[in-house]
C-alpha positions in Angstrom: -43.6 18.7 -55.0 -43.5 19.3 -58.8 -44.1 16.3 -61.0 -44.0 15.8 -64.8 -47.5 15.0 -66.0 -48.0 11.4 -67.0 -45.0 10.0 -65.0 -44.6 8.8 -61.4 -42.2 10.5 -59.1 -39.1 8.5 -58.6 -37.1 8.3 -55.4 -33.5 9.4 -55.9 -31.2 6.4 -55.6 -28.2 6.8 -53.2 -24.8 7.2 -54.9 -23.0 3.9 -55.6 -20.4 3.2 -53.0 -16.9 2.2 -54.0 -16.3 -1.5 -54.3 -13.8 -2.9 -51.8 -10.7 -5.0 -52.6 -10.8 -8.3 -50.6 -8.0 -7.0 -48.3 -10.0 -3.9 -47.6 -13.1 -6.0 -47.0 -11.1 -8.1 -44.5 -10.0 -4.9 -42.7 -13.6 -3.8 -42.5 -14.5 -7.1 -41.0 -11.9 -6.6 -38.3 -13.0 -3.0 -37.7 -16.6 -4.1 -37.2 -15.9 -7.3 -35.1 -13.5 -5.6 -32.8 -15.4 -2.3 -32.8 -12.4 -0.2 -33.8 -14.1 2.6 -35.8 -17.5 3.9 -36.4 -18.7 5.1 -39.9 -18.3 8.7 -38.9 -15.0 8.4 -36.9 -12.2 10.5 -38.3 -8.8 8.9 -37.9 -5.1 10.0 -37.8 -3.2 7.1 -39.3 0.5 6.7 -38.6 2.4 6.6 -41.9 6.1 5.7 -41.9 6.1 4.8 -45.6 6.8 1.1 -44.9 4.5 -1.7 -46.3 2.3 -2.0 -43.2 1.5 1.7 -42.8 1.1 2.2 -46.5 -1.5 -0.6 -46.6 -3.2 0.9 -43.5 -3.7 4.4 -45.0 -4.8 2.9 -48.4 -7.3 0.6 -46.8 -8.7 3.2 -44.5 -9.0 5.6 -47.4 -11.0 3.0 -49.3 -13.3 2.4 -46.3 -13.9 6.2 -46.1 -14.8 6.3 -49.8 -17.1 3.4 -49.3 -18.8 5.2 -46.4 -17.6 2.7 -43.8 -15.2 5.1 -42.0 -14.7 8.8 -41.5 -12.0 11.0 -43.0 -8.4 9.9 -42.7 -5.4 12.1 -42.0 -2.0 10.4 -42.6 0.7 11.5 -40.1 4.4 10.9 -40.8 6.7 11.2 -37.7 10.4 11.9 -38.4 12.5 10.7 -35.5 15.7 12.2 -36.8 17.7 9.1 -36.2 19.3 8.7 -39.6 20.4 10.9 -42.4 18.1 11.3 -45.3 15.0 10.8 -43.3 13.4 13.8 -45.0 13.1 11.7 -48.2 10.8 9.4 -46.3 8.5 12.4 -45.6 8.6 13.4 -49.2 7.6 9.8 -50.2 4.7 9.8 -47.8 3.5 13.2 -49.0 3.5 12.0 -52.6 1.6 8.8 -51.6 -1.1 10.9 -49.8 -1.4 13.1 -52.9 -2.0 10.0 -55.0 -4.6 8.6 -52.5 -6.3 12.0 -52.0 -5.5 12.0 -48.2 -4.7 14.9 -45.9 -1.1 14.7 -44.8 0.6 15.9 -41.7 4.3 15.7 -40.8 5.9 15.9 -37.3 9.5 15.9 -36.1 10.4 14.6 -32.7 13.5 14.4 -30.6 14.5 11.0 -29.2 16.1 11.0 -25.8 19.2 8.9 -25.1 18.8 5.4 -23.6 16.7 2.7 -25.1 16.3 4.1 -28.6 13.4 1.9 -29.6 11.4 2.6 -26.5 12.1 6.4 -26.5 11.3 6.6 -30.2 8.0 4.8 -29.6 7.0 7.2 -26.8 7.9 10.3 -28.9 6.0 8.9 -31.9 2.8 8.2 -30.0 3.0 11.6 -28.3 3.2 13.2 -31.8 0.3 11.1 -33.1 -1.8 12.2 -30.1 -1.0 15.8 -30.7 -1.9 15.5 -34.4 -5.2 13.8 -33.5 -6.0 16.6 -31.0 -5.2 19.3 -33.6 -7.3 17.6 -36.2 -10.2 16.7 -33.8 -9.8 13.0 -34.8 -11.6 10.4 -32.8 -9.1 7.6 -33.5 -5.4 7.0 -34.0 -4.6 4.0 -36.2 -1.3 2.1 -36.5 -0.3 -0.5 -39.0 0.4 -3.4 -36.6 -0.3 -6.8 -38.3 -0.8 -10.3 -37.2 2.9 -10.9 -37.7 3.7 -8.1 -35.2 1.3 -9.7 -32.8 3.0 -13.1 -33.0 6.5 -11.6 -32.6 5.3 -9.7 -29.6 3.9 -12.8 -27.9 7.2 -14.7 -28.5 9.3 -11.8 -27.2 7.2 -11.5 -24.0 7.2 -15.3 -23.5 11.0 -15.1 -23.5 10.8 -12.5 -20.8 8.5 -14.6 -18.6 5.4 -12.4 -19.0 2.0 -13.3 -17.5 -1.4 -13.1 -19.1 -1.3 -9.4 -19.5 2.0 -9.4 -21.3 1.2 -12.5 -23.4 -2.1 -10.8 -24.5 0.2 -8.9 -26.8 -0.8 -5.8 -28.8 -4.4 -4.8 -27.9 -6.5 -4.2 -31.1 -7.9 -1.2 -29.3 -6.7 0.8 -26.3 -8.7 4.0 -25.8 -8.5 6.0 -29.0 -5.6 3.9 -30.4 -6.7 1.2 -32.9 -5.0 -1.5 -35.0 -7.2 -2.2 -38.1 -4.6 -4.6 -39.6 -4.1 -6.8 -36.5 -5.8 -9.8 -38.2 -3.9 -9.5 -41.5 -0.6 -11.3 -42.3 2.4 -9.6 -43.8 2.0 -11.6 -47.0 -1.6 -10.2 -47.4 -0.2 -6.7 -46.9 2.4 -7.2 -49.7 -0.1 -8.8 -52.0 -2.5 -5.9 -51.5 0.2 -3.3 -52.2 1.2 -5.1 -55.4 -2.5 -5.3 -56.5 -2.9 -1.6 -55.9 0.5 -0.7 -57.4 1.5 1.2 -54.2 5.2 1.6 -53.5 6.6 1.2 -50.0 9.8 2.0 -48.3 12.0 -0.4 -46.4 13.5 0.7 -43.1 17.2 -0.4 -43.0 17.0 -0.8 -39.3 14.7 -3.8 -39.8 17.6 -5.7 -41.2 20.0 -5.3 -38.4 20.5 -8.0 -35.7 21.0 -5.3 -33.1 17.4 -5.4 -32.0 15.9 -8.6 -30.5 12.6 -8.2 -32.4 14.5 -8.3 -35.7 16.2 -11.6 -34.7 12.9 -13.1 -33.6 11.5 -12.1 -37.0 14.4 -13.4 -39.0 15.3 -16.5 -37.1 12.6 -17.6 -34.6 9.4 -17.1 -36.6 10.7 -19.0 -39.7 11.7 -21.9 -37.4 8.3 -21.9 -35.8 6.6 -21.9 -39.2 8.7 -24.9 -40.2 7.4 -26.8 -37.1 3.8 -25.5 -37.4 2.8 -23.6 -40.6 0.0 -21.9 -38.8 2.2 -20.7 -35.9 1.6 -17.0 -36.5 -2.1 -17.5 -36.5 -2.0 -19.7 -33.4 0.1 -17.2 -31.5 -2.3 -14.3 -32.4 -5.2 -16.5 -31.3 -3.5 -17.2 -28.0 -3.1 -13.5 -27.4 -6.8 -12.9 -28.0 -7.7 -15.7 -25.5 -5.3 -14.4 -22.9 -6.6 -10.9 -23.3 -10.1 -12.1 -22.4 -8.7 -14.0 -19.4 -6.8 -10.9 -18.3 -9.9 -8.7 -18.5 -11.9 -11.1 -16.3 -9.1 -11.2 -13.7 -8.9 -7.4 -13.8 -12.6 -7.1 -13.1 -12.1 -9.3 -10.0 -9.1 -7.2 -8.9 -11.0 -3.9 -9.4 -13.6 -5.0 -6.9 -11.0 -5.6 -4.2 -9.5 -2.2 -3.8 -10.5 1.4 -3.3 -7.9 3.8 -4.5 -4.6 3.1 -2.8 -5.9 0.5 -0.3 -7.3 -3.0 -0.1 -8.6 -5.2 2.7 -6.1 -8.0 3.6 -8.8 -10.6 4.4 -10.4 -10.2 1.0 -7.0 -10.4 -0.7 -6.0 -13.6 1.1 -9.3 -15.1 0.0 -8.7 -14.2 -3.6 -6.8 -16.2 -6.2 -3.0 -15.4 -6.5 -3.5 -14.0 -10.0 -6.1 -11.6 -8.6 -3.9 -10.6 -5.7 -1.0 -9.7 -8.0 -3.3 -7.5 -10.1 -4.5 -5.7 -7.0 -1.0 -4.9 -6.1 -0.3 -3.5 -9.5 -3.5 -1.5 -9.4 -2.5 0.0 -6.1 0.9 0.8 -7.6 -0.8 2.6 -10.5 -3.0 4.5 -8.1 0.0 5.7 -6.1 2.3 6.6 -9.1 0.0 7.2 -12.0 2.0 4.6 -14.1 2.2 0.8 -14.5 6.0 1.1 -15.2 8.6 0.4 -12.6 7.1 -2.4 -10.6 8.7 -5.8 -11.2 7.4 -9.3 -10.3 9.9 -9.3 -7.5 8.4 -6.1 -6.1 4.9 -7.6 -6.3 6.0 -10.8 -4.5 7.6 -8.7 -1.7 4.3 -6.8 -1.2 2.3 -10.0 -1.1 4.5 -11.5 1.5 3.5 -8.6 3.8 -0.1 -10.0 3.8 0.9 -13.1 5.7 3.0 -11.5 8.4 1.5 -11.8 11.9 2.3 -8.2 12.6 2.0 -4.9 10.7 4.9 -4.4 8.2 6.0 -2.1 5.4 8.5 -2.1 2.5 10.0 0.5 0.3 9.3 0.4 -3.4 10.7 2.3 -6.4 10.2 6.0 -6.7 9.7 6.6 -3.0 6.6 4.5 -2.7 5.9 2.6 0.5 3.6 -0.4 0.8 2.4 -1.1 4.3 0.0 -3.5 6.1 -1.7 -2.2 9.2 -5.2 -2.4 10.6 -6.2 -5.2 8.3 -5.4 -3.1 5.2 -2.8 -3.0 2.5 -1.9 0.5 1.5 0.5 2.3 -0.9 1.6 5.8 -0.3 4.2 8.3 -1.5 5.7 8.2 -5.0 7.6 10.6 -7.2 7.8 9.1 -10.7 7.8 5.3 -10.3 10.7 4.9 -12.8 13.4 3.8 -10.4 13.5 0.0 -10.5 15.5 -0.7 -7.3 14.5 -3.9 -5.5 12.0 -3.8 -2.7 13.6 -3.2 0.8 12.0 -4.1 4.1 11.7 -1.3 6.6 12.2 -2.3 10.2 
């Protein structure tokens, strides 16, 4: 190694990392605590142009510059549901140019029926395709603590159990939600501090969708009763998610593929039995959808019959008890939600 005479060799200092805004530091704390991203993980971030997704891409971009996350690719999905949506894509493209982010745009077709559900499925399919094309390890969405609280209220109104009331998972496979611990007020304050413009989706103001009514009417009423209602609902979701995981571990031990031993099921807690039935259903159909609480109760009644029995379930699936085992067989798509019917 060459050295100037009369001086000591100095170790090169690492380049100074960008300083994080308090909002970005809070997002980093969530990322680390919930193990959402690694420092080298590249991410496709969903960007609608709204406040939450704008804050998401800006914060992830800052984490990348600080060496706390990998490269970020912003992906805008046009659902084609309203005229002028191409202007949203142009806005998002300009935002990414300002932030120095790679930008991808995808267009999808939304099937008739439940527009919100179909749009969601099409959007996630487009995000998965974008991640595969980019070789990204993660897909990030801008769900916030407010979204979490609204989801818990909606599912409570539908009579959901622990799985449903666990709300939006911070991470599910490659899908992560880095803003899940941040409030909407924090998001708006961050955008104002950074001088970042955001779009407003006009569909958020319509009372046509139940979530919008919960956001506009129920959540303000809950905050008047308990100012920390949003935080409390999000905390309840975290606690219930832990309970659900423990029950799922117990259920996993009680079945093999599409069958389970009746004696072991009857010895288990009712919450575990219900989960075993749902796991058998998924093994038979490849999906969790289509099986209602009524169907589950019908299957569980089979366990206590003195003789072998069977019932028909949606999608051509049959549940039967024989030889001390509960089994599920058949299945086409699992999407038909007809009530369970006993077969004589």
